[in-house]
Coordinates of C-alpha atoms and ligand atoms in Angstrom, one line a residue:
X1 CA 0.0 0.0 0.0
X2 CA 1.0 3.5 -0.7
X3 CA 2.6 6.2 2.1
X4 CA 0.3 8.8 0.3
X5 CA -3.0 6.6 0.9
X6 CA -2.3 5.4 4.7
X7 CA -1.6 8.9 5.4
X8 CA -5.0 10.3 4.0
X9 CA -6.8 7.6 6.3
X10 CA -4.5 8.9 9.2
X11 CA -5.6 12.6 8.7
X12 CA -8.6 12.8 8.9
X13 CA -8.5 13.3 12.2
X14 CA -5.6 16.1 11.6
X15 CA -8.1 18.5 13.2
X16 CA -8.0 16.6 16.8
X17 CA -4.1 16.8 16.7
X18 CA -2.5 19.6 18.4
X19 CA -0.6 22.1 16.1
X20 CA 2.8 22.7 16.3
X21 CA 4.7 26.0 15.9
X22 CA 5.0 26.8 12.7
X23 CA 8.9 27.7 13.6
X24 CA 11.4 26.4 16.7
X25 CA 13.3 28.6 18.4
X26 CA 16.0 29.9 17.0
X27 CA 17.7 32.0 20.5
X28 CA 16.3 32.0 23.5
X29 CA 17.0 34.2 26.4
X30 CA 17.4 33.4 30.3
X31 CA 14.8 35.0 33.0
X32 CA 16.7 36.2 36.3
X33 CA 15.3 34.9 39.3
X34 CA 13.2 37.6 41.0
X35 CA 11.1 37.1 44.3
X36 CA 7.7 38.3 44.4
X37 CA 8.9 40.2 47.8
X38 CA 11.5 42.2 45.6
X39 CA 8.5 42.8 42.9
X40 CA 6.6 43.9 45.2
X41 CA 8.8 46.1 46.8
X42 CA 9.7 47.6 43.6
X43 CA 6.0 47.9 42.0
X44 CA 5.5 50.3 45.3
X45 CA 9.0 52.2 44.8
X46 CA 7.3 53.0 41.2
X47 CA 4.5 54.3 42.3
X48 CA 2.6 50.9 41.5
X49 CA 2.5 52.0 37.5
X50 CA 3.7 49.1 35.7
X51 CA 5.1 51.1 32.8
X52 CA 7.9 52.0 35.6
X53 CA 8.7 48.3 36.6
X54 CA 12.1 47.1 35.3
X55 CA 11.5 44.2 32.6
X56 CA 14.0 42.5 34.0
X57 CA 12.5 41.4 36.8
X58 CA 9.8 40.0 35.3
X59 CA 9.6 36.3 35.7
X60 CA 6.2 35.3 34.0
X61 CA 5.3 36.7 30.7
X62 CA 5.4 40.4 29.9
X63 CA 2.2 41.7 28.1
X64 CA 2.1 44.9 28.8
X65 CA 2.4 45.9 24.7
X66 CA 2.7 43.4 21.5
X67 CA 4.4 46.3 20.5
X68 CA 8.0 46.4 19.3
X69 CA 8.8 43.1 21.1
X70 CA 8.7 40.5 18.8
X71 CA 11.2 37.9 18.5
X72 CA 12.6 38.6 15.3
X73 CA 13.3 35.5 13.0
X74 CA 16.9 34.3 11.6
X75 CA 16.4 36.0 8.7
X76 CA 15.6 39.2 10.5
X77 CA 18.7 38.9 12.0
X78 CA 20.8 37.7 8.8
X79 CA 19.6 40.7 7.2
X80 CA 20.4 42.8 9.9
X81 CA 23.6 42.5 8.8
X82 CA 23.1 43.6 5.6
X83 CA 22.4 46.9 6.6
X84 CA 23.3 49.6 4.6
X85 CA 23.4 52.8 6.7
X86 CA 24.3 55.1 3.9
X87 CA 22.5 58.4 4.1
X88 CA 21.1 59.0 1.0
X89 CA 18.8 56.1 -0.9
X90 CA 20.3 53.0 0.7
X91 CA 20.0 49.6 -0.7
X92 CA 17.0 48.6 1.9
X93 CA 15.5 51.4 0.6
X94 CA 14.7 50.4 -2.3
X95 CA 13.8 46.7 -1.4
X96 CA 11.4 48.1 1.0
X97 CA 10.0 50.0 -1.3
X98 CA 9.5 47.0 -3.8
X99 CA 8.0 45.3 -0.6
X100 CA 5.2 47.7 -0.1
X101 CA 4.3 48.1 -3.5
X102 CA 3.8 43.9 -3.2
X103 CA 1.8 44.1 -0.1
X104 CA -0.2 47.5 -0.1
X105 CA -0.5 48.6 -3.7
X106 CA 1.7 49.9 -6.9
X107 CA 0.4 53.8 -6.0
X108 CA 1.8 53.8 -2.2
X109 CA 4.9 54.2 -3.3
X110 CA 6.9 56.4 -5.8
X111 CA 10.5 56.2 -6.9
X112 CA 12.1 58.3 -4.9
X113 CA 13.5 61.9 -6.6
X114 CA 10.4 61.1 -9.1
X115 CA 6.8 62.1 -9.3
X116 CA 5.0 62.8 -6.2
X117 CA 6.8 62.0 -2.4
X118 CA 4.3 59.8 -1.3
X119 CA 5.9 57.1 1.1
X120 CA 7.9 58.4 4.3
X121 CA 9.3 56.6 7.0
X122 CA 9.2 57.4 10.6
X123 CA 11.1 56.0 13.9
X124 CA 7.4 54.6 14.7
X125 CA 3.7 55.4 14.6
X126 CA 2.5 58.5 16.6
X127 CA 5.2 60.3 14.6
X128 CA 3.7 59.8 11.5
X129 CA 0.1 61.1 13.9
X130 CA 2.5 63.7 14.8
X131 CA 3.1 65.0 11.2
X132 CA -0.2 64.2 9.8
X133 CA -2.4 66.1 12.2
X134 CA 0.1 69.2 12.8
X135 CA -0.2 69.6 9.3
X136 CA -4.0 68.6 8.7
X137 CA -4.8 70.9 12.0
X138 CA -3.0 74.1 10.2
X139 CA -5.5 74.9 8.0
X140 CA -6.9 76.6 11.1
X141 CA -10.7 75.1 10.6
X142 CA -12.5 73.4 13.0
X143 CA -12.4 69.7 12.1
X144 CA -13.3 66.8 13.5
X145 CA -11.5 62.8 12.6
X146 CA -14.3 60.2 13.2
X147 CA -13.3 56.4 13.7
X148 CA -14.0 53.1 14.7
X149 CA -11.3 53.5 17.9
X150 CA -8.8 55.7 18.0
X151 CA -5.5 54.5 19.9
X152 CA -4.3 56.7 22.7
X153 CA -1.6 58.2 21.1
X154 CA -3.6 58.9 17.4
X155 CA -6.4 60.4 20.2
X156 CA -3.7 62.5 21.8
X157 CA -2.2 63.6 18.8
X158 CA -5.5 64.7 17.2
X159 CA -6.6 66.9 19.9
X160 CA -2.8 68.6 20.4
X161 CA -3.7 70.1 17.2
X162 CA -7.2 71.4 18.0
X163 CA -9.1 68.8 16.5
X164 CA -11.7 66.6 17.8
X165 CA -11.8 62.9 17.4
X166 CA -15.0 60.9 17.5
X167 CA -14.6 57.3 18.0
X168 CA -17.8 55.8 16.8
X169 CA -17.4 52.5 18.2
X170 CA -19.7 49.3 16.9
X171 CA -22.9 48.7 19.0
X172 CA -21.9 45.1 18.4
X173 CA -18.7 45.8 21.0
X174 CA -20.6 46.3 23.7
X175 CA -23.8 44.1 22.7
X176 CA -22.5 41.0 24.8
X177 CA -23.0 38.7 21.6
X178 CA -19.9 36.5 22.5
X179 CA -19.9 34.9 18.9
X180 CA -20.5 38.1 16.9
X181 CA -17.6 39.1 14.6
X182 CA -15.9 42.1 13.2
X183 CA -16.4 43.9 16.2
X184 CA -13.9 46.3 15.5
X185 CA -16.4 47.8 12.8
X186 CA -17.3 51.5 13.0
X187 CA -20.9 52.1 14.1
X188 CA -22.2 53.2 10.2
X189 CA -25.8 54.4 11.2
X190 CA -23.8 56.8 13.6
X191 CA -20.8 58.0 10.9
X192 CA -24.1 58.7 8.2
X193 CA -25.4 61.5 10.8
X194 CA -22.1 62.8 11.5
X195 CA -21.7 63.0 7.8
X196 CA -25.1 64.3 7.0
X197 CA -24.5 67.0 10.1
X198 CA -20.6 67.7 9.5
X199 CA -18.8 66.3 6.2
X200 CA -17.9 69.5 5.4
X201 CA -15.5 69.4 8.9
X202 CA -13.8 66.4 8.0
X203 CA -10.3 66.0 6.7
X204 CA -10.7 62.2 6.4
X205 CA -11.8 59.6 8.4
X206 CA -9.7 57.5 9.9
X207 CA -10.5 53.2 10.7
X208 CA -8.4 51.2 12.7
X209 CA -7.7 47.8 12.2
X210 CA -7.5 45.5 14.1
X211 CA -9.5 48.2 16.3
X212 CA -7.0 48.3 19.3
X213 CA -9.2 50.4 21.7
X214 CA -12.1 48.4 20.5
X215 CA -10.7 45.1 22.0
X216 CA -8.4 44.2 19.6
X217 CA -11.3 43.2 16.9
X218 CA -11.3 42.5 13.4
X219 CA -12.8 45.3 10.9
X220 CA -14.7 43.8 8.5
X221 CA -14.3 44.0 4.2
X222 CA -17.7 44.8 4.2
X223 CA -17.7 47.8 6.7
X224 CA -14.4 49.1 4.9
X225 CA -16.0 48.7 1.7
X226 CA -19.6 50.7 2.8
X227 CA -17.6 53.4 4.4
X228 CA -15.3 54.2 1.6
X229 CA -17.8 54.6 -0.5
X230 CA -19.9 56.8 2.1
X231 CA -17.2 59.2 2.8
X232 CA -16.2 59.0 -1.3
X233 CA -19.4 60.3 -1.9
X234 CA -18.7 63.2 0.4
X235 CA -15.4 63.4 -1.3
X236 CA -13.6 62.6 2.3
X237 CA -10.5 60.3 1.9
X238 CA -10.2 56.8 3.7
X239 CA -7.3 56.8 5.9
X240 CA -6.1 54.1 7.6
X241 CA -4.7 52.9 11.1
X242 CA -3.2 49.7 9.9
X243 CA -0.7 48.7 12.3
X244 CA -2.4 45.2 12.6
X245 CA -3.3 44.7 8.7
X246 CA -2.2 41.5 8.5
X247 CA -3.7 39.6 11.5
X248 CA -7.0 41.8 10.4
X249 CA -6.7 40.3 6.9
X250 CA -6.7 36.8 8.5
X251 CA -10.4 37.2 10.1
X252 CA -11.7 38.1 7.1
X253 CA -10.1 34.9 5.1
X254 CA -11.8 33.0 8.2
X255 CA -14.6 34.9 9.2
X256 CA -16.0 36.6 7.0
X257 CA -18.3 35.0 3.8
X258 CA -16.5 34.4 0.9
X259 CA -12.7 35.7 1.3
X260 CA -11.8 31.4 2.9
X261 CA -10.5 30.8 -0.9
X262 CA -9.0 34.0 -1.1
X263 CA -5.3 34.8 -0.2
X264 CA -4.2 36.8 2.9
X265 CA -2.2 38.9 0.2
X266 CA -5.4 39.2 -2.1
X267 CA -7.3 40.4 1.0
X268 CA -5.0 42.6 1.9
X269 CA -4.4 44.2 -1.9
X270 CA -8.8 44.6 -1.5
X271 CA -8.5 46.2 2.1
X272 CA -5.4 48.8 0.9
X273 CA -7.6 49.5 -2.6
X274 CA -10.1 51.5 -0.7
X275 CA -7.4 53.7 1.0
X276 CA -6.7 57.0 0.2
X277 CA -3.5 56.5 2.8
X278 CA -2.4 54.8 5.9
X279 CA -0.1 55.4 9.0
X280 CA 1.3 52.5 10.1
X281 CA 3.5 51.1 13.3
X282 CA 5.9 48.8 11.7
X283 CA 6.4 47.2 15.5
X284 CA 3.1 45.6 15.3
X285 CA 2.8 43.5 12.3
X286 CA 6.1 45.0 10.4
X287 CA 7.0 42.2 13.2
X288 CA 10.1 45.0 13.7
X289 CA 11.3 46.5 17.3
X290 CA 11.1 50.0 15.5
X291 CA 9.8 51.6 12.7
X292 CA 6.8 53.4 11.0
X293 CA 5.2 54.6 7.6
X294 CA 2.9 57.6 6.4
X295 CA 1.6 56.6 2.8
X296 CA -0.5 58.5 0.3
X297 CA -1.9 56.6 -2.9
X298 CA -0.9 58.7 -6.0
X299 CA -4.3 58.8 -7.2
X300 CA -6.0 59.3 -3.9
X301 CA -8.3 61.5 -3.0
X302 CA -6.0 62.7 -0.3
X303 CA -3.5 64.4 -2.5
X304 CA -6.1 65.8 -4.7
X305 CA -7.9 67.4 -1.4
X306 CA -4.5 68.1 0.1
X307 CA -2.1 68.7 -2.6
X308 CA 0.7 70.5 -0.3
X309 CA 0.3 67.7 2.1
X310 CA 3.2 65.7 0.1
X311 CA 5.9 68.3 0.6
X312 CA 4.7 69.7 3.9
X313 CA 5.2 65.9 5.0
X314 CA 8.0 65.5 3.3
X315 CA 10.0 68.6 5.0
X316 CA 8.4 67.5 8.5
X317 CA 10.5 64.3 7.9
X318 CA 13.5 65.9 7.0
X319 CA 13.3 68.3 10.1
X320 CA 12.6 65.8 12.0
X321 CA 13.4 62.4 11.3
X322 CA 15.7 62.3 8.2
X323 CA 16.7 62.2 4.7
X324 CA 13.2 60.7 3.0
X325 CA 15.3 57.6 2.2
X326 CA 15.8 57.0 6.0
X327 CA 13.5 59.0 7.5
X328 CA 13.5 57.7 10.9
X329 CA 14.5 54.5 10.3
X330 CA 18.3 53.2 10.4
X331 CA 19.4 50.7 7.2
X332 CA 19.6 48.0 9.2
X333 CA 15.8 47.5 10.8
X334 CA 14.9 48.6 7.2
X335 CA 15.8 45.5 6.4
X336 CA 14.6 43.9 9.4
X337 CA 11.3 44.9 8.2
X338 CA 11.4 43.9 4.8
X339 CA 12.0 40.7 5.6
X340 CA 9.6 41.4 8.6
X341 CA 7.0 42.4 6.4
X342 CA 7.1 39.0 4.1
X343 CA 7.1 37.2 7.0
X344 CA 3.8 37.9 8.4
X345 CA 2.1 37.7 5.3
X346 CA 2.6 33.7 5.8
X347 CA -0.5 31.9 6.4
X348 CA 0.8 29.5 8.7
X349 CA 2.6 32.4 10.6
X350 CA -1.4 33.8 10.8
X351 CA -3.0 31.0 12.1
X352 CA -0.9 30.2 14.4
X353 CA -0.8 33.6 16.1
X354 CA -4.4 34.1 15.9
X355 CA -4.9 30.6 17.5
X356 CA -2.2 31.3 19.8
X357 CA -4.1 34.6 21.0
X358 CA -7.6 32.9 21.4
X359 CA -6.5 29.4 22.4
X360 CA -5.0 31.7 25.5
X361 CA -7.9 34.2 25.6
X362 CA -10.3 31.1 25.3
X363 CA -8.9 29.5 28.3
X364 CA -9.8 32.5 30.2
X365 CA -13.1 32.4 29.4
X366 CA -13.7 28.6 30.3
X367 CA -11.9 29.2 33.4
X368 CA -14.7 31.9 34.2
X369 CA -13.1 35.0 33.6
X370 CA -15.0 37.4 32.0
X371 CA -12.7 38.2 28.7
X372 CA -14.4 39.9 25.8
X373 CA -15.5 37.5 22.9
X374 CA -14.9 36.7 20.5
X375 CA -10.7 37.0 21.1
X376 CA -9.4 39.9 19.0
X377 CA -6.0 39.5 17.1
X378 CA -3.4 40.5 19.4
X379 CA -4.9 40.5 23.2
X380 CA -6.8 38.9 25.4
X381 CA -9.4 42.1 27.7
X382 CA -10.3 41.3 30.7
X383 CA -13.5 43.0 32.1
X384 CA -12.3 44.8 34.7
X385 CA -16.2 45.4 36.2
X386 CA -17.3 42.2 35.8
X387 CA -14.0 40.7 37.4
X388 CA -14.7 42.6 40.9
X389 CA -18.3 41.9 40.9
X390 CA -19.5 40.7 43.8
X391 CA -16.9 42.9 46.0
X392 CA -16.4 46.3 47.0
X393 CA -14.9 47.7 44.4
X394 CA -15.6 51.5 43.5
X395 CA -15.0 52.9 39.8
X396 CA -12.9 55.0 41.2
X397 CA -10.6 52.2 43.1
X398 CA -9.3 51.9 39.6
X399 CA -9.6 48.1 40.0
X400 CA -7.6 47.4 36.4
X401 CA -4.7 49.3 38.1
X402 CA -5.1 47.0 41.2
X403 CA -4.9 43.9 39.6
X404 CA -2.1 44.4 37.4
X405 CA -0.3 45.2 40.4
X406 CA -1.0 42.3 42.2
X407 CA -0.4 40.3 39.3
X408 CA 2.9 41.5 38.3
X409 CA 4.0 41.3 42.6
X410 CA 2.6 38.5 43.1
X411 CA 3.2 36.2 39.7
X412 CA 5.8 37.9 37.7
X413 CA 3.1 38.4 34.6
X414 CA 2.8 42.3 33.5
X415 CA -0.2 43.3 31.8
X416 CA -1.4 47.0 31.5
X417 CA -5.1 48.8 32.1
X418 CA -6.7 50.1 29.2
X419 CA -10.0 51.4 31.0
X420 CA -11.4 53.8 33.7
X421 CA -7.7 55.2 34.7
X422 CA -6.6 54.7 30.9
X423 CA -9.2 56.5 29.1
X424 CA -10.6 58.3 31.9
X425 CA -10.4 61.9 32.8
X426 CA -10.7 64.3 35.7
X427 CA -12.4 67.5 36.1
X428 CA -10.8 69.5 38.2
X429 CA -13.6 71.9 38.3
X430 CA -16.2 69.3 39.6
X431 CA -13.7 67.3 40.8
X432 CA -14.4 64.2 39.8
X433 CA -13.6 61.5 37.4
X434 CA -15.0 61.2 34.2
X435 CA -15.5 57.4 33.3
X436 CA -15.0 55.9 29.3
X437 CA -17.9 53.5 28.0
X438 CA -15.0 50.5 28.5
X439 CA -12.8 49.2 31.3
X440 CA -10.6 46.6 30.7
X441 CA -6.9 44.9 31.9
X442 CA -5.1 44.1 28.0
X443 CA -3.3 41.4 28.0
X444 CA -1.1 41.9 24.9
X445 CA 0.7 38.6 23.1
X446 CA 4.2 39.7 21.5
X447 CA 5.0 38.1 18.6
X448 CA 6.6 34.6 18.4
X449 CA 7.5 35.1 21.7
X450 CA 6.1 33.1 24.5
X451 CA 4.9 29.3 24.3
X452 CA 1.4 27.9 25.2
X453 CA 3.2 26.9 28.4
X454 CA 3.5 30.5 29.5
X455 CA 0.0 31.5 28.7
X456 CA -1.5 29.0 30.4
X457 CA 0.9 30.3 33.5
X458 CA -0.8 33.7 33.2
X459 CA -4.4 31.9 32.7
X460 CA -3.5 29.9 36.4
X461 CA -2.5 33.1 38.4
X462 CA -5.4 34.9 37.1
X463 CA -7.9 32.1 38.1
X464 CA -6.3 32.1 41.6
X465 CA -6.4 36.2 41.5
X466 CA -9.7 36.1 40.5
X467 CA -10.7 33.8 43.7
X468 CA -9.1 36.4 46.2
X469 CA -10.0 39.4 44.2
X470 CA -11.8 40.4 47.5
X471 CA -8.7 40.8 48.4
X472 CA -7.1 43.4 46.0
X473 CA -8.1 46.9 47.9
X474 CA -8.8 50.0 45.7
X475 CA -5.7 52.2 44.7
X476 CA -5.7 55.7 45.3
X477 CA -3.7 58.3 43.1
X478 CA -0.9 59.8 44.5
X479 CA 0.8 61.7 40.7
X480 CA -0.9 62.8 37.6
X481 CA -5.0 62.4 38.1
X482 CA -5.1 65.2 36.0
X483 CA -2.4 64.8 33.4
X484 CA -3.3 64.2 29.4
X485 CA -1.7 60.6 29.0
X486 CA -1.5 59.9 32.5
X487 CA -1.5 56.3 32.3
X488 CA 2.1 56.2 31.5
X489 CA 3.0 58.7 33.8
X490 CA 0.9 58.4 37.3
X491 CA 1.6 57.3 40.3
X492 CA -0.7 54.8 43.3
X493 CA -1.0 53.5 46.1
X494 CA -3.3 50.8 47.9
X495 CA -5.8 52.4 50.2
X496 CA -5.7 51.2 53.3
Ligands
LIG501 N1 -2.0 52.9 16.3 C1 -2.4 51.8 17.0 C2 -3.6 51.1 16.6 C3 -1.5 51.3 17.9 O1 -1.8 50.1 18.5 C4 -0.3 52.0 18.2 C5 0.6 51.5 19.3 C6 0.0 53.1 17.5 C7 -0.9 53.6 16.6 C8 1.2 53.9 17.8 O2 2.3 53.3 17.3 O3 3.7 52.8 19.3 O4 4.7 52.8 17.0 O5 4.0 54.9 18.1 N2 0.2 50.6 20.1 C9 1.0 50.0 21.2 C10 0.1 49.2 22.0 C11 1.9 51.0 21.9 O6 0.6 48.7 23.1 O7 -1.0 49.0 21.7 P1 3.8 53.4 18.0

């Protein structure tokens, strides 16, 4: 009998076989051995903000970002090497330039010193916010930026140059439908009054995807498609967000009706056609530790409604990033990324990082911890209310902060509060908080990182937190209630 035949008998039950990595590792790196007395100890020297915590004595798994931490592969590090840190036009330069012609369309990038500057590269993402809304906010009109989520920094960004984002989250993010997808969508009934009350105040509007402050969910090919062609109609260019394009590509090959024949680069070609541009953080799925992009399509209806916007960008750069060629970018993680950017365009990269995220996020959930569902791409939420219920806990306890606290003191494991502190803001005139629509702990997975192992690590000390979470006492803050970004700058303490 034939290998080929016995084998076909064999797999069919493939599916009930655990997956391996798609990849072994290649380098690994030692933990130090850390105490949770001297965590503790130090979490409270630091005002109990994680961001403050030295790495190294983190003994669990460090989720505080998926951002600029993934393990690069060999050939990241082999090309690495052949970095070319010439000033002007360096060989990466131009491979990179091939690269996101490949992934993201012919018209996002121009030859350099011909036609039309259209592609620059920054040291990472908010500068590119940075350069776009400085400029955009110029024009001295009142605008307004609606999107599906805006991250923290795009948020911040926007309103340092006067203008107002509106995040126009999908009802279907906080409908409690565990199985419903594409909940990163923007809420469309809600962007068709804005338009109908207030195109004329829009620049563009900006989607994010995957929607990071909307729990990490997938945007859907049908919402990108319906709102291009709504804000078209307005003659409002599509901008967007697309630090996560890849992993978003993925749940629409999976997800969404007819794209499971398609290819994750055919998906992505379709997502990038409706763009007018995109800012990008290379650190996300550039699978780089450093690096960003600003790119206009040629054609776009960006240019035409900005047509100064190229070379105002352009001297931005130079002033301050770098030559164009560079821009903020050494030769050397240029070509980090475009092999970066190659890799994660592999399917079996995809599914095993998706899986990866909701195998751990899924684990949570059967365990009883309330974790938003469906698991988005690149974190696992945590329901900071729902967690306390059934103790003592005051929104203004800042539970998220709490736990993370606990959890990185108590368990090694760092993750990071994305809710009533996060987003939150205080009135000094009332004097009192002002409390967003969501409050969760994010639990972020770097990239080819950490093993199943180590998950389910963080899954087991958050069962056992959750037990005692009687326990955890409310924080009070001590530095920075009423700072703009003061996640990553305040200071707490327990109460007693
Ligand atoms: N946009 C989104 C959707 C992001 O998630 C981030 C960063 C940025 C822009 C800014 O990019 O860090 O390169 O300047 N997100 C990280 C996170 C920091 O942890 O979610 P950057």
């Amino acid at each position: 009998m034939k290998l080929t035949d016995i084998i076909k008998d064999v797999l069919v039950k493939q599916d009930a076989v655990m997956h391996p990595r798609p990849y072994y590792n290649h380098s690994v790196s030692f933990k130090n051995t850390v105490s949770s007395e001297e965590r503790a100890e130090m979490l409270e020297r630091v005002g109990l903000n994680v961001f403050f915590f030295p790495s190294a004595m983190i003994t669990g798994c460090d989720l505080l970002s998926d951002s600029g931490v993934t393990s690069m592969t060999d050939e990241q590090w082999a090309a690495l090497h052949k970095g070319d840190e010439a000033y002007g036009s360096n060989r990466g330069y131009y491979l990179l330039k091939d690269r996101v012609r490949e992934i993201f369309g012919e018209g996002f990038f121009n030859d350099p010193g011909e036609g039309m500057p259209n592609a620059f590269l920054f040291h990472q993402g908010r500068a590119c916010e940075n350069a776009l809304f400085t400029h955009l906010g110029k024009t001295g009109k009142a605008l307004l930026i609606p999107s599906n989520g805006h991250f923290d920094t795009t948020q911040a960004n926007i309103m340092a140059n006067r203008i107002t984002p509106v995040n126009l989250f999908s009802p279907a993010l906080t409908s409690g439908r565990p199985d419903e997808m594409f909940k990163g969508d923007i809420d469309i009934t809600e962007l068709k009054k804005l338009l109908g009350s207030s195109h004329e105040h829009m620049p563009l509007v900006y989607l994010t995807i995957t929607n990071n402050t909307g729990g990490g969910q997938p945007v859907s090919m049908k919402n990108i498609e319906e709102v291009a062609q709504l804000v078209h109609h307005y003659g409002i260019p599509l901008f967007f967000d697309a630090c996560r394009f890849a992993e978003n590509a993925w749940f629409i090959k999976h997800h969404e009706p007819g794209y499971d024949k398609k290819s994750i680069k055919a998906i992505v070609t379709k997502i990038f056609s409706f763009a007018d541009g995109f800012t990008i953080s290379f650190k996300k799925d550039g699978l780089v530790n450093m690096g960003g992009g600003m790119f206009f399509k040629n054609d776009g209806l960006f240019v035409k409604k900005f047509p100064r916007m190229p070379e105002n960008i352009l001297d931005h750069q130079i002033l301050t990033e770098g030559h164009p060629t560079y821009g903020g970018m050494s030769g050397r993680d240029i070509m980090a990324l475009y092999i970066g950017l190659h890799t994660v365009m592999r399917e079996d990269y995809l599914t095993y990082r998706i899986r990866q995220v909701r195998d751990f996020g899924d684990a949570m959930h059967a365990q009883g911890l309330p974790v938003l569902t469906p698991i988005g791409g690149h974190a696992v939420y945590l329901d900071v209310n729902k967690f306390f219920d059934g103790t003592a806990m005051k929104p203004d306890g800042f539970g998220g902060i709490g736990l993370c606290a606990v959890l990185l003191a108590a368990y090694g494991h760092r993750a990071c509060e994305l809710g009533y502190f996060t987003f939150g803001q205080y009135d000094q005139e009332k004097k009192e908080e002002i409390f967003p629509r969501v409050n969760f702990v994010r639990f972020a997975v770097p990239r080819l990182r950490y093993e199943k192992q180590d998950l389910d690590a963080v899954v087991a000390s958050l069962v056992s937190l959750h037990e005692s979470r009687g326990k955890i006492p409310p924080v009070e803050v001590t530095y920075g209630r009423e700072l703009a970004l003061r996640h990553f700058k305040a200071r707490f303490r327990f109460k007693k």
